[in-house]
Amino acid sequence: MPINSRRLKHIFSDLSYIGEESDGSITRLALTDEDKSARDRFIQLLCEHDLSVRVDDFGNIYGRLEGKNPSSPPIVIGSHLDTVRHGGLYDGTVGVTAGLEILIALKEEQWKPDIPIEVVSFTNEEGARFPHPMLGSSALVNAAPEKTIREMKDSEGFTFQQELERIGYDGERNARLNRVHMYCEIHIEQGPLLEKSNKPIGIIKGIQGLSWHKVIFKGRSDHAASTPYHDRQDPMRATVHTMEKLYEKAEQQLTTGTFTIGKVEVQPNISNVIAKEVTTFLDIRNQDKKALQKDVDTIRSVIHDCNTSENVEIQDLAFQHPVTFSSRLLEELENICGQSGIETETMFSGAGHDAIYMPRLGETIMMFVPSKDGISHSKEEYSDWKDIYQSAEILYELVKKESSLSKSSTFMKEANK
Ligand SMILES: [Zn+2]
């Protein structure tokens, strides 16, 4: 087998335990000393295996196996090395580890790819320190103004740029990735579907779009004991009534999407005081662009039907269109898995990943490995070693095929034009 299971495990444990806390969880927030240690070790591993290294000016790290046509857009595989606070071993690290092992395996068998192959580790994917997830990958496609990114502050007031320079990862502007032949990321599922369906690999069709809103219910603070009901302007009642109607409507109508109220803030939040204001945070998701907009409209109309314009205000917080990945690569992966007798589940990702921005640079696809009990962002996060190994094997096959001009179906199509 080309993928060396022992080496894969070795690389994984080398990287994933950096930042281990006394309770066994991992805290490796972006651009901290722990993140620097993981980056340093990753680069050391790349150098040990004679792969060339470059770092761009957002701190994204690339390891490269040169191709016969060095100027061709590369095949890029990878993920991220940062974690949330008290996270687990697998989120992100699995993708970087698999990417690195694939490059080492190809190098070992002296594979001479027609186009370059790169492994990438993106900066601040989690958004757990600097409040913008997928920061390194989004910066490559100008999804946010560069100045905004560089001046973004963590909770202690340190900026992204300061910290990037402090750990010595403020690399070269011309090292940025600007086109890819193909991007593929292996990631843990962070949900229960694969485990439930007993399938070892998920092939990802795309990433759901999302719409976040803040709904503020307004009233008047009064004493809980001495204010009769008819004199109250209690926003809690309006909140409870509206939220109940929203969930009812969501269950009836939002068949392909999801609706969640995950956070509620009460002012002044004192048990014997009628609230002055209740703020709820809504998360609406759908894999289809039009359906997402329709869901948002439905939710809005329920809120307006249940309230007057004086007692409620809706603020839009974030919106992200759904992203669809390459159907050609999806088919390629299904074929490779089919030939190896591996059952797959074709699915959408609910969570965001660096891959969300990559379709702007070239053909993109993702693979999921099952998460035990669907758990992630916790020390309980676990994925079976056999599944991780198998996903690396499958990606190895895809990378090998895509890096050979005579085998890749893209190039075949180009040639037949
Ligand atoms: Zn991740």
Tab-separated table of C-alpha atoms and ligand atoms in Angstrom:
chain	number	residue	atom	x	y	z
A	1	MET	CA	0.000	0.000	0.000
A	2	PRO	CA	1.428	3.399	-0.946
A	3	ILE	CA	0.146	5.171	2.176
A	4	ASN	CA	2.325	4.229	5.121
A	5	SER	CA	-0.029	3.705	8.041
A	6	ARG	CA	2.693	3.899	10.693
A	7	ARG	CA	4.127	7.098	9.300
A	8	LEU	CA	0.652	8.621	8.939
A	9	LYS	CA	-0.018	7.909	12.625
A	10	HIS	CA	3.374	9.233	13.582
A	11	ILE	CA	2.869	12.541	11.758
A	12	PHE	CA	-0.611	12.802	13.253
A	13	SER	CA	0.518	12.350	16.835
A	14	ASP	CA	3.493	14.650	16.237
A	15	LEU	CA	1.185	17.501	15.255
A	16	SER	CA	-2.104	16.863	17.007
A	17	TYR	CA	-0.928	16.761	20.642
A	18	ILE	CA	0.738	20.180	20.515
A	19	GLY	CA	-1.190	22.411	22.924
A	20	GLU	CA	-2.495	19.563	25.086
A	21	GLU	CA	-4.181	20.741	28.295
A	22	SER	CA	-4.142	18.904	31.635
A	23	ASP	CA	-7.675	17.575	30.965
A	24	GLY	CA	-6.557	16.016	27.664
A	25	SER	CA	-8.191	18.622	25.439
A	26	ILE	CA	-6.190	20.629	22.881
A	27	THR	CA	-5.909	24.416	22.775
A	28	ARG	CA	-3.933	25.613	19.772
A	29	LEU	CA	-5.460	28.975	18.942
A	30	ALA	CA	-4.257	30.662	15.760
A	31	LEU	CA	-0.929	32.528	15.957
A	32	THR	CA	-0.267	31.604	19.602
A	33	ASP	CA	2.962	29.935	20.760
A	34	GLU	CA	1.219	26.551	20.484
A	35	ASP	CA	0.210	27.270	16.889
A	36	LYS	CA	3.803	28.337	16.183
A	37	SER	CA	5.083	25.014	17.565
A	38	ALA	CA	2.718	23.054	15.307
A	39	ARG	CA	3.718	25.193	12.308
A	40	ASP	CA	7.425	24.752	13.075
A	41	ARG	CA	6.994	20.983	13.348
A	42	PHE	CA	4.972	20.845	10.112
A	43	ILE	CA	7.724	22.731	8.258
A	44	GLN	CA	10.385	20.523	9.823
A	45	LEU	CA	8.537	17.443	8.518
A	46	LEU	CA	8.255	18.986	5.039
A	47	CYS	CA	11.997	19.710	5.022
A	48	GLU	CA	12.898	16.248	6.325
A	49	HIS	CA	11.119	14.819	3.295
A	50	ASP	CA	12.725	17.215	0.863
A	51	LEU	CA	9.539	19.070	-0.030
A	52	SER	CA	9.891	22.764	-0.757
A	53	VAL	CA	8.240	25.147	1.700
A	54	ARG	CA	6.738	28.592	1.324
A	55	VAL	CA	4.686	30.819	3.609
A	56	ASP	CA	2.430	33.587	2.340
A	57	ASP	CA	1.696	36.942	3.959
A	58	PHE	CA	-1.375	35.554	5.779
A	59	GLY	CA	0.729	32.803	7.343
A	60	ASN	CA	-0.694	30.007	5.160
A	61	ILE	CA	1.978	27.303	4.795
A	62	TYR	CA	2.531	25.297	1.604
A	63	GLY	CA	4.705	22.230	1.035
A	64	ARG	CA	5.329	21.369	-2.601
A	65	LEU	CA	6.259	18.455	-4.775
A	66	GLU	CA	7.383	20.020	-8.060
A	67	GLY	CA	5.706	19.076	-11.322
A	68	LYS	CA	7.111	18.759	-14.837
A	69	ASN	CA	5.214	21.971	-15.619
A	70	PRO	CA	6.053	24.192	-12.642
A	71	SER	CA	3.923	27.079	-13.873
A	72	SER	CA	0.707	24.993	-13.999
A	73	PRO	CA	-1.881	25.565	-11.259
A	74	PRO	CA	-1.123	22.978	-8.557
A	75	ILE	CA	-3.184	20.228	-7.019
A	76	VAL	CA	-3.675	21.350	-3.415
A	77	ILE	CA	-4.660	19.149	-0.485
A	78	GLY	CA	-4.738	20.032	3.199
A	79	SER	CA	-6.717	21.726	5.958
A	80	HIS	CA	-5.760	23.668	9.119
A	81	LEU	CA	-3.679	23.201	12.273
A	82	ASP	CA	-5.395	25.651	14.642
A	83	THR	CA	-8.024	24.426	17.112
A	84	VAL	CA	-10.767	25.947	19.235
A	85	ARG	CA	-10.186	26.375	22.986
A	86	HIS	CA	-10.408	22.909	24.579
A	87	GLY	CA	-10.796	21.235	21.204
A	88	GLY	CA	-9.848	17.766	20.055
A	89	LEU	CA	-7.080	16.008	18.161
A	90	TYR	CA	-8.749	15.464	14.802
A	91	ASP	CA	-10.422	18.636	13.499
A	92	GLY	CA	-8.116	20.046	10.810
A	93	THR	CA	-5.055	17.999	11.732
A	94	VAL	CA	-6.453	14.940	9.926
A	95	GLY	CA	-6.510	16.832	6.614
A	96	VAL	CA	-3.017	18.298	6.982
A	97	THR	CA	-1.576	14.947	8.083
A	98	ALA	CA	-3.192	13.053	5.198
A	99	GLY	CA	-2.002	15.714	2.746
A	100	LEU	CA	1.577	15.512	3.976
A	101	GLU	CA	1.625	11.702	3.971
A	102	ILE	CA	0.301	11.639	0.387
A	103	LEU	CA	3.135	13.915	-0.770
A	104	ILE	CA	5.721	11.826	1.078
A	105	ALA	CA	4.317	8.595	-0.397
A	106	LEU	CA	4.405	10.029	-3.933
A	107	LYS	CA	7.939	11.285	-3.408
A	108	GLU	CA	9.004	7.914	-2.043
A	109	GLU	CA	7.852	6.087	-5.125
A	110	GLN	CA	9.548	8.762	-7.240
A	111	TRP	CA	6.309	9.848	-8.841
A	112	LYS	CA	6.950	12.637	-11.345
A	113	PRO	CA	3.697	14.586	-11.555
A	114	ASP	CA	2.940	16.628	-14.650
A	115	ILE	CA	1.698	19.467	-12.445
A	116	PRO	CA	2.846	20.528	-8.958
A	117	ILE	CA	1.208	18.985	-5.881
A	118	GLU	CA	0.972	20.988	-2.656
A	119	VAL	CA	-0.101	20.373	0.924
A	120	VAL	CA	-1.505	23.443	2.677
A	121	SER	CA	-2.202	24.474	6.254
A	122	PHE	CA	-4.473	27.530	6.368
A	123	THR	CA	-4.321	30.186	9.106
A	124	ASN	CA	-7.092	30.750	11.703
A	125	GLU	CA	-9.693	28.404	10.231
A	126	GLU	CA	-11.594	28.135	13.491
A	127	GLY	CA	-12.077	31.836	14.091
A	128	ALA	CA	-11.658	30.957	17.764
A	129	ARG	CA	-9.075	33.674	18.367
A	130	PHE	CA	-9.536	36.249	15.603
A	131	PRO	CA	-13.273	36.532	15.012
A	132	HIS	CA	-13.337	35.575	11.350
A	133	PRO	CA	-13.354	31.857	10.563
A	134	MET	CA	-11.470	30.524	7.524
A	135	LEU	CA	-9.408	33.704	7.631
A	136	GLY	CA	-6.345	32.454	5.739
A	137	SER	CA	-8.337	30.918	2.898
A	138	SER	CA	-10.832	33.783	2.645
A	139	ALA	CA	-7.968	36.271	2.384
A	140	LEU	CA	-6.698	34.470	-0.729
A	141	VAL	CA	-9.940	35.218	-2.569
A	142	ASN	CA	-10.382	38.746	-1.155
A	143	ALA	CA	-13.544	37.740	0.692
A	144	ALA	CA	-12.808	40.500	3.210
A	145	PRO	CA	-10.717	43.674	2.835
A	146	GLU	CA	-7.066	42.931	3.622
A	147	LYS	CA	-6.847	45.865	6.047
A	148	THR	CA	-9.824	44.529	8.030
A	149	ILE	CA	-8.115	41.152	8.339
A	150	ARG	CA	-4.750	42.556	9.400
A	151	GLU	CA	-6.307	44.867	11.997
A	152	MET	CA	-8.642	42.237	13.421
A	153	LYS	CA	-8.135	41.965	17.202
A	154	ASP	CA	-8.295	39.048	19.602
A	155	SER	CA	-10.011	39.397	22.997
A	156	GLU	CA	-6.839	40.885	24.509
A	157	GLY	CA	-6.441	43.526	21.818
A	158	PHE	CA	-3.563	41.945	19.852
A	159	THR	CA	-4.024	42.312	16.104
A	160	PHE	CA	-3.741	39.547	13.533
A	161	GLN	CA	-0.783	41.317	11.891
A	162	GLN	CA	1.085	41.826	15.207
A	163	GLU	CA	0.720	38.182	16.120
A	164	LEU	CA	1.615	36.952	12.635
A	165	GLU	CA	4.865	38.935	12.855
A	166	ARG	CA	5.513	37.945	16.471
A	167	ILE	CA	5.532	34.225	15.665
A	168	GLY	CA	7.564	34.836	12.497
A	169	TYR	CA	4.970	33.719	9.958
A	170	ASP	CA	4.446	36.952	8.031
A	171	GLY	CA	5.550	35.447	4.729
A	172	GLU	CA	5.682	36.599	1.136
A	173	ARG	CA	2.818	38.122	-0.783
A	174	ASN	CA	3.893	36.329	-3.951
A	175	ALA	CA	3.694	32.978	-2.128
A	176	ARG	CA	-0.117	33.192	-2.088
A	177	LEU	CA	-2.125	30.502	-3.788
A	178	ASN	CA	-3.957	32.132	-6.682
A	179	ARG	CA	-5.186	29.253	-8.828
A	180	VAL	CA	-5.576	25.535	-8.303
A	181	HIS	CA	-6.041	22.638	-10.666
A	182	MET	CA	-7.913	20.974	-7.825
A	183	TYR	CA	-8.368	21.441	-4.079
A	184	CYS	CA	-9.404	18.536	-1.876
A	185	GLU	CA	-9.730	18.538	1.905
A	186	ILE	CA	-10.234	15.532	4.151
A	187	HIS	CA	-12.045	16.554	7.347
A	188	ILE	CA	-13.899	14.927	10.212
A	189	GLU	CA	-17.667	15.015	9.700
A	190	GLN	CA	-18.566	16.800	12.972
A	191	GLY	CA	-22.033	15.258	12.706
A	192	PRO	CA	-23.652	11.826	13.179
A	193	LEU	CA	-24.784	10.875	9.648
A	194	LEU	CA	-21.871	8.708	8.487
A	195	GLU	CA	-21.750	6.761	11.723
A	196	LYS	CA	-25.523	6.213	11.559
A	197	SER	CA	-25.409	5.029	7.956
A	198	ASN	CA	-22.306	2.962	8.694
A	199	LYS	CA	-20.374	4.445	5.766
A	200	PRO	CA	-16.635	5.108	6.208
A	201	ILE	CA	-16.381	8.006	3.746
A	202	GLY	CA	-18.583	10.977	2.959
A	203	ILE	CA	-18.134	12.705	-0.383
A	204	ILE	CA	-19.178	16.308	-0.062
A	205	LYS	CA	-21.370	17.945	-2.688
A	206	GLY	CA	-21.041	21.402	-1.218
A	207	ILE	CA	-21.425	23.545	1.873
A	208	GLN	CA	-24.776	24.835	3.080
A	209	GLY	CA	-25.448	28.544	2.935
A	210	LEU	CA	-26.353	30.373	6.121
A	211	SER	CA	-28.183	33.452	7.256
A	212	TRP	CA	-27.744	34.808	10.804
A	213	HIS	CA	-30.109	37.285	12.412
A	214	LYS	CA	-30.570	39.041	15.694
A	215	VAL	CA	-34.190	39.617	16.758
A	216	ILE	CA	-34.710	42.188	19.508
A	217	PHE	CA	-38.010	42.146	21.420
A	218	LYS	CA	-38.551	45.427	23.259
A	219	GLY	CA	-40.602	46.151	26.366
A	220	ARG	CA	-40.399	47.952	29.704
A	221	SER	CA	-38.648	46.896	32.897
A	222	ASP	CA	-40.923	46.737	35.945
A	223	HIS	CA	-40.999	45.023	39.294
A	224	ALA	CA	-42.111	41.406	38.964
A	225	ALA	CA	-44.234	41.474	42.116
A	226	SER	CA	-46.022	44.800	41.969
A	227	THR	CA	-46.893	45.282	38.269
A	228	PRO	CA	-50.300	43.875	37.248
A	229	TYR	CA	-50.423	41.898	34.004
A	230	HIS	CA	-52.485	44.479	32.123
A	231	ASP	CA	-49.880	47.170	32.855
A	232	ARG	CA	-46.892	45.189	31.680
A	233	GLN	CA	-44.930	45.474	28.453
A	234	ASP	CA	-43.137	42.173	28.908
A	235	PRO	CA	-40.936	41.267	25.893
A	236	MET	CA	-40.454	37.743	27.252
A	237	ARG	CA	-44.039	36.815	26.378
A	238	ALA	CA	-43.646	38.083	22.820
A	239	THR	CA	-40.372	36.190	22.536
A	240	VAL	CA	-41.800	32.883	23.735
A	241	HIS	CA	-44.894	33.218	21.533
A	242	THR	CA	-42.875	34.160	18.421
A	243	MET	CA	-40.245	31.482	18.924
A	244	GLU	CA	-42.919	28.808	19.312
A	245	LYS	CA	-44.545	29.929	16.035
A	246	LEU	CA	-41.137	29.994	14.327
A	247	TYR	CA	-40.337	26.422	15.306
A	248	GLU	CA	-43.815	25.287	14.192
A	249	LYS	CA	-43.389	26.957	10.820
A	250	ALA	CA	-39.840	25.672	10.445
A	251	GLU	CA	-40.929	22.079	11.006
A	252	GLN	CA	-43.794	22.416	8.507
A	253	GLN	CA	-42.074	24.385	5.771
A	254	LEU	CA	-38.285	24.418	5.903
A	255	THR	CA	-38.024	20.874	4.599
A	256	THR	CA	-34.522	21.057	3.152
A	257	GLY	CA	-33.064	23.573	5.587
A	258	THR	CA	-32.600	24.016	9.310
A	259	PHE	CA	-33.638	26.714	11.748
A	260	THR	CA	-32.078	27.160	15.185
A	261	ILE	CA	-32.277	29.619	18.050
A	262	GLY	CA	-28.979	29.003	19.790
A	263	LYS	CA	-28.568	32.086	21.930
A	264	VAL	CA	-30.840	34.333	23.979
A	265	GLU	CA	-29.860	37.470	25.895
A	266	VAL	CA	-32.138	39.094	28.459
A	267	GLN	CA	-31.858	42.671	29.745
A	268	PRO	CA	-31.391	43.184	32.648
A	269	ASN	CA	-31.505	39.407	33.299
A	270	ILE	CA	-32.666	39.571	36.908
A	271	SER	CA	-35.179	37.025	38.160
A	272	ASN	CA	-37.523	39.476	39.917
A	273	VAL	CA	-37.502	42.116	37.177
A	274	ILE	CA	-39.681	42.108	34.057
A	275	ALA	CA	-37.280	42.201	31.120
A	276	LYS	CA	-36.668	45.408	29.204
A	277	GLU	CA	-35.354	43.632	26.138
A	278	VAL	CA	-34.924	40.053	24.932
A	279	THR	CA	-32.529	39.369	22.070
A	280	THR	CA	-32.579	36.045	20.233
A	281	PHE	CA	-30.046	34.853	17.667
A	282	LEU	CA	-31.324	32.881	14.679
A	283	ASP	CA	-29.343	30.524	12.470
A	284	ILE	CA	-30.992	29.556	9.156
A	285	ARG	CA	-29.266	27.140	6.756
A	286	ASN	CA	-30.010	25.622	3.389
A	287	GLN	CA	-28.021	23.947	0.630
A	288	ASP	CA	-30.018	25.692	-2.096
A	289	LYS	CA	-29.620	29.406	-2.776
A	290	LYS	CA	-33.268	30.120	-3.644
A	291	ALA	CA	-34.621	27.939	-0.849
A	292	LEU	CA	-32.380	29.736	1.656
A	293	GLN	CA	-33.780	33.108	0.619
A	294	LYS	CA	-37.316	31.705	0.829
A	295	ASP	CA	-36.636	30.340	4.331
A	296	VAL	CA	-35.348	33.733	5.456
A	297	ASP	CA	-38.484	35.424	4.047
A	298	THR	CA	-40.734	32.882	5.792
A	299	ILE	CA	-39.009	33.447	9.141
A	300	ARG	CA	-39.274	37.219	8.733
A	301	SER	CA	-42.984	37.100	7.974
A	302	VAL	CA	-43.698	34.928	11.038
A	303	ILE	CA	-41.859	37.443	13.236
A	304	HIS	CA	-43.801	40.354	11.726
A	305	ASP	CA	-47.141	38.511	12.022
A	306	CYS	CA	-46.583	37.889	15.732
A	307	ASN	CA	-45.415	41.407	16.608
A	308	THR	CA	-45.830	45.110	15.900
A	309	SER	CA	-43.018	47.114	14.346
A	310	GLU	CA	-42.575	48.996	17.657
A	311	ASN	CA	-41.897	45.943	19.760
A	312	VAL	CA	-39.565	44.031	17.471
A	313	GLU	CA	-36.456	44.731	15.424
A	314	ILE	CA	-34.655	42.303	13.106
A	315	GLN	CA	-30.958	42.834	12.379
A	316	ASP	CA	-29.039	40.849	9.758
A	317	LEU	CA	-25.707	39.576	11.083
A	318	ALA	CA	-24.208	37.372	8.377
A	319	PHE	CA	-25.088	35.759	5.078
A	320	GLN	CA	-23.206	33.146	3.134
A	321	HIS	CA	-24.384	31.640	-0.139
A	322	PRO	CA	-24.368	27.846	-0.419
A	323	VAL	CA	-21.349	26.513	-2.300
A	324	THR	CA	-21.438	23.600	-4.725
A	325	PHE	CA	-18.303	21.562	-5.320
A	326	SER	CA	-17.064	19.969	-8.541
A	327	SER	CA	-19.383	17.252	-9.855
A	328	ARG	CA	-16.512	15.878	-11.937
A	329	LEU	CA	-14.316	15.340	-8.873
A	330	LEU	CA	-17.277	13.939	-6.961
A	331	GLU	CA	-17.732	11.341	-9.669
A	332	GLU	CA	-13.996	10.580	-9.723
A	333	LEU	CA	-14.023	9.958	-5.968
A	334	GLU	CA	-17.136	7.791	-6.200
A	335	ASN	CA	-15.442	5.715	-8.897
A	336	ILE	CA	-12.221	5.265	-6.925
A	337	CYS	CA	-14.186	4.269	-3.814
A	338	GLY	CA	-16.389	1.940	-5.873
A	339	GLN	CA	-13.355	0.205	-7.367
A	340	SER	CA	-11.941	-0.280	-3.864
A	341	GLY	CA	-15.264	-1.648	-2.609
A	342	ILE	CA	-15.748	1.256	-0.193
A	343	GLU	CA	-19.291	2.436	0.462
A	344	THR	CA	-19.753	6.196	0.419
A	345	GLU	CA	-22.403	8.694	1.406
A	346	THR	CA	-22.857	11.773	-0.768
A	347	MET	CA	-23.782	14.676	1.455
A	348	PHE	CA	-23.675	18.412	2.128
A	349	SER	CA	-21.543	19.935	4.849
A	350	GLY	CA	-23.408	21.965	7.429
A	351	ALA	CA	-20.258	23.469	8.919
A	352	GLY	CA	-17.962	25.880	7.074
A	353	HIS	CA	-14.470	24.827	5.975
A	354	ASP	CA	-11.558	26.415	4.106
A	355	ALA	CA	-12.849	24.550	1.034
A	356	ILE	CA	-15.778	26.983	0.924
A	357	TYR	CA	-13.537	29.610	-0.747
A	358	MET	CA	-11.573	27.292	-3.006
A	359	PRO	CA	-14.101	26.995	-5.888
A	360	ARG	CA	-13.045	30.573	-6.686
A	361	LEU	CA	-9.526	29.259	-7.373
A	362	GLY	CA	-10.400	26.015	-9.149
A	363	GLU	CA	-12.231	22.700	-8.930
A	364	THR	CA	-12.916	21.741	-5.319
A	365	ILE	CA	-14.128	18.703	-3.406
A	366	MET	CA	-14.113	17.434	0.207
A	367	MET	CA	-14.180	14.078	1.932
A	368	PHE	CA	-15.482	13.399	5.438
A	369	VAL	CA	-14.492	10.644	7.827
A	370	PRO	CA	-17.038	9.653	10.505
A	371	SER	CA	-16.964	11.411	13.882
A	372	LYS	CA	-17.754	9.160	16.840
A	373	ASP	CA	-21.185	10.195	18.180
A	374	GLY	CA	-20.954	13.206	15.863
A	375	ILE	CA	-18.870	15.044	18.479
A	376	SER	CA	-16.252	17.691	17.659
A	377	HIS	CA	-14.613	20.750	19.233
A	378	SER	CA	-14.131	18.768	22.425
A	379	LYS	CA	-11.638	16.305	23.864
A	380	GLU	CA	-14.235	13.587	23.119
A	381	GLU	CA	-13.678	14.183	19.397
A	382	TYR	CA	-12.690	10.848	17.847
A	383	SER	CA	-12.389	9.276	14.410
A	384	ASP	CA	-11.417	5.698	13.681
A	385	TRP	CA	-7.872	5.253	12.471
A	386	LYS	CA	-8.946	2.824	9.757
A	387	ASP	CA	-11.299	5.431	8.270
A	388	ILE	CA	-8.614	8.126	8.270
A	389	TYR	CA	-6.141	5.772	6.609
A	390	GLN	CA	-8.691	4.728	3.998
A	391	SER	CA	-9.584	8.321	3.138
A	392	ALA	CA	-5.879	9.099	2.631
A	393	GLU	CA	-5.592	6.101	0.296
A	394	ILE	CA	-8.543	7.310	-1.761
A	395	LEU	CA	-7.209	10.849	-1.985
A	396	TYR	CA	-3.789	9.489	-2.930
A	397	GLU	CA	-5.404	7.736	-5.908
A	398	LEU	CA	-7.245	10.885	-6.967
A	399	VAL	CA	-4.134	13.071	-6.666
A	400	LYS	CA	-2.086	10.616	-8.664
A	401	LYS	CA	-4.667	10.482	-11.423
A	402	GLU	CA	-5.201	14.248	-11.531
A	403	SER	CA	-1.478	14.961	-11.614
A	404	SER	CA	-1.012	12.877	-14.718
A	405	LEU	CA	-1.995	14.814	-17.839
A	406	SER	CA	-2.845	11.673	-19.750
A	407	LYS	CA	-5.202	10.381	-17.030
A	408	SER	CA	-7.033	13.401	-15.623
A	409	SER	CA	-10.474	13.762	-17.168
A	410	THR	CA	-10.100	17.577	-17.225
A	411	PHE	CA	-7.083	17.371	-19.453
A	412	MET	CA	-8.720	14.666	-21.534
A	413	LYS	CA	-11.648	17.018	-22.098
A	414	GLU	CA	-9.305	19.889	-22.955
A	415	ALA	CA	-7.421	17.682	-25.387
A	416	ASN	CA	-10.617	16.554	-27.116
A	417	LYS	CA	-11.861	20.095	-27.699
B	1	ZN	ZN	-11.860	22.117	10.873
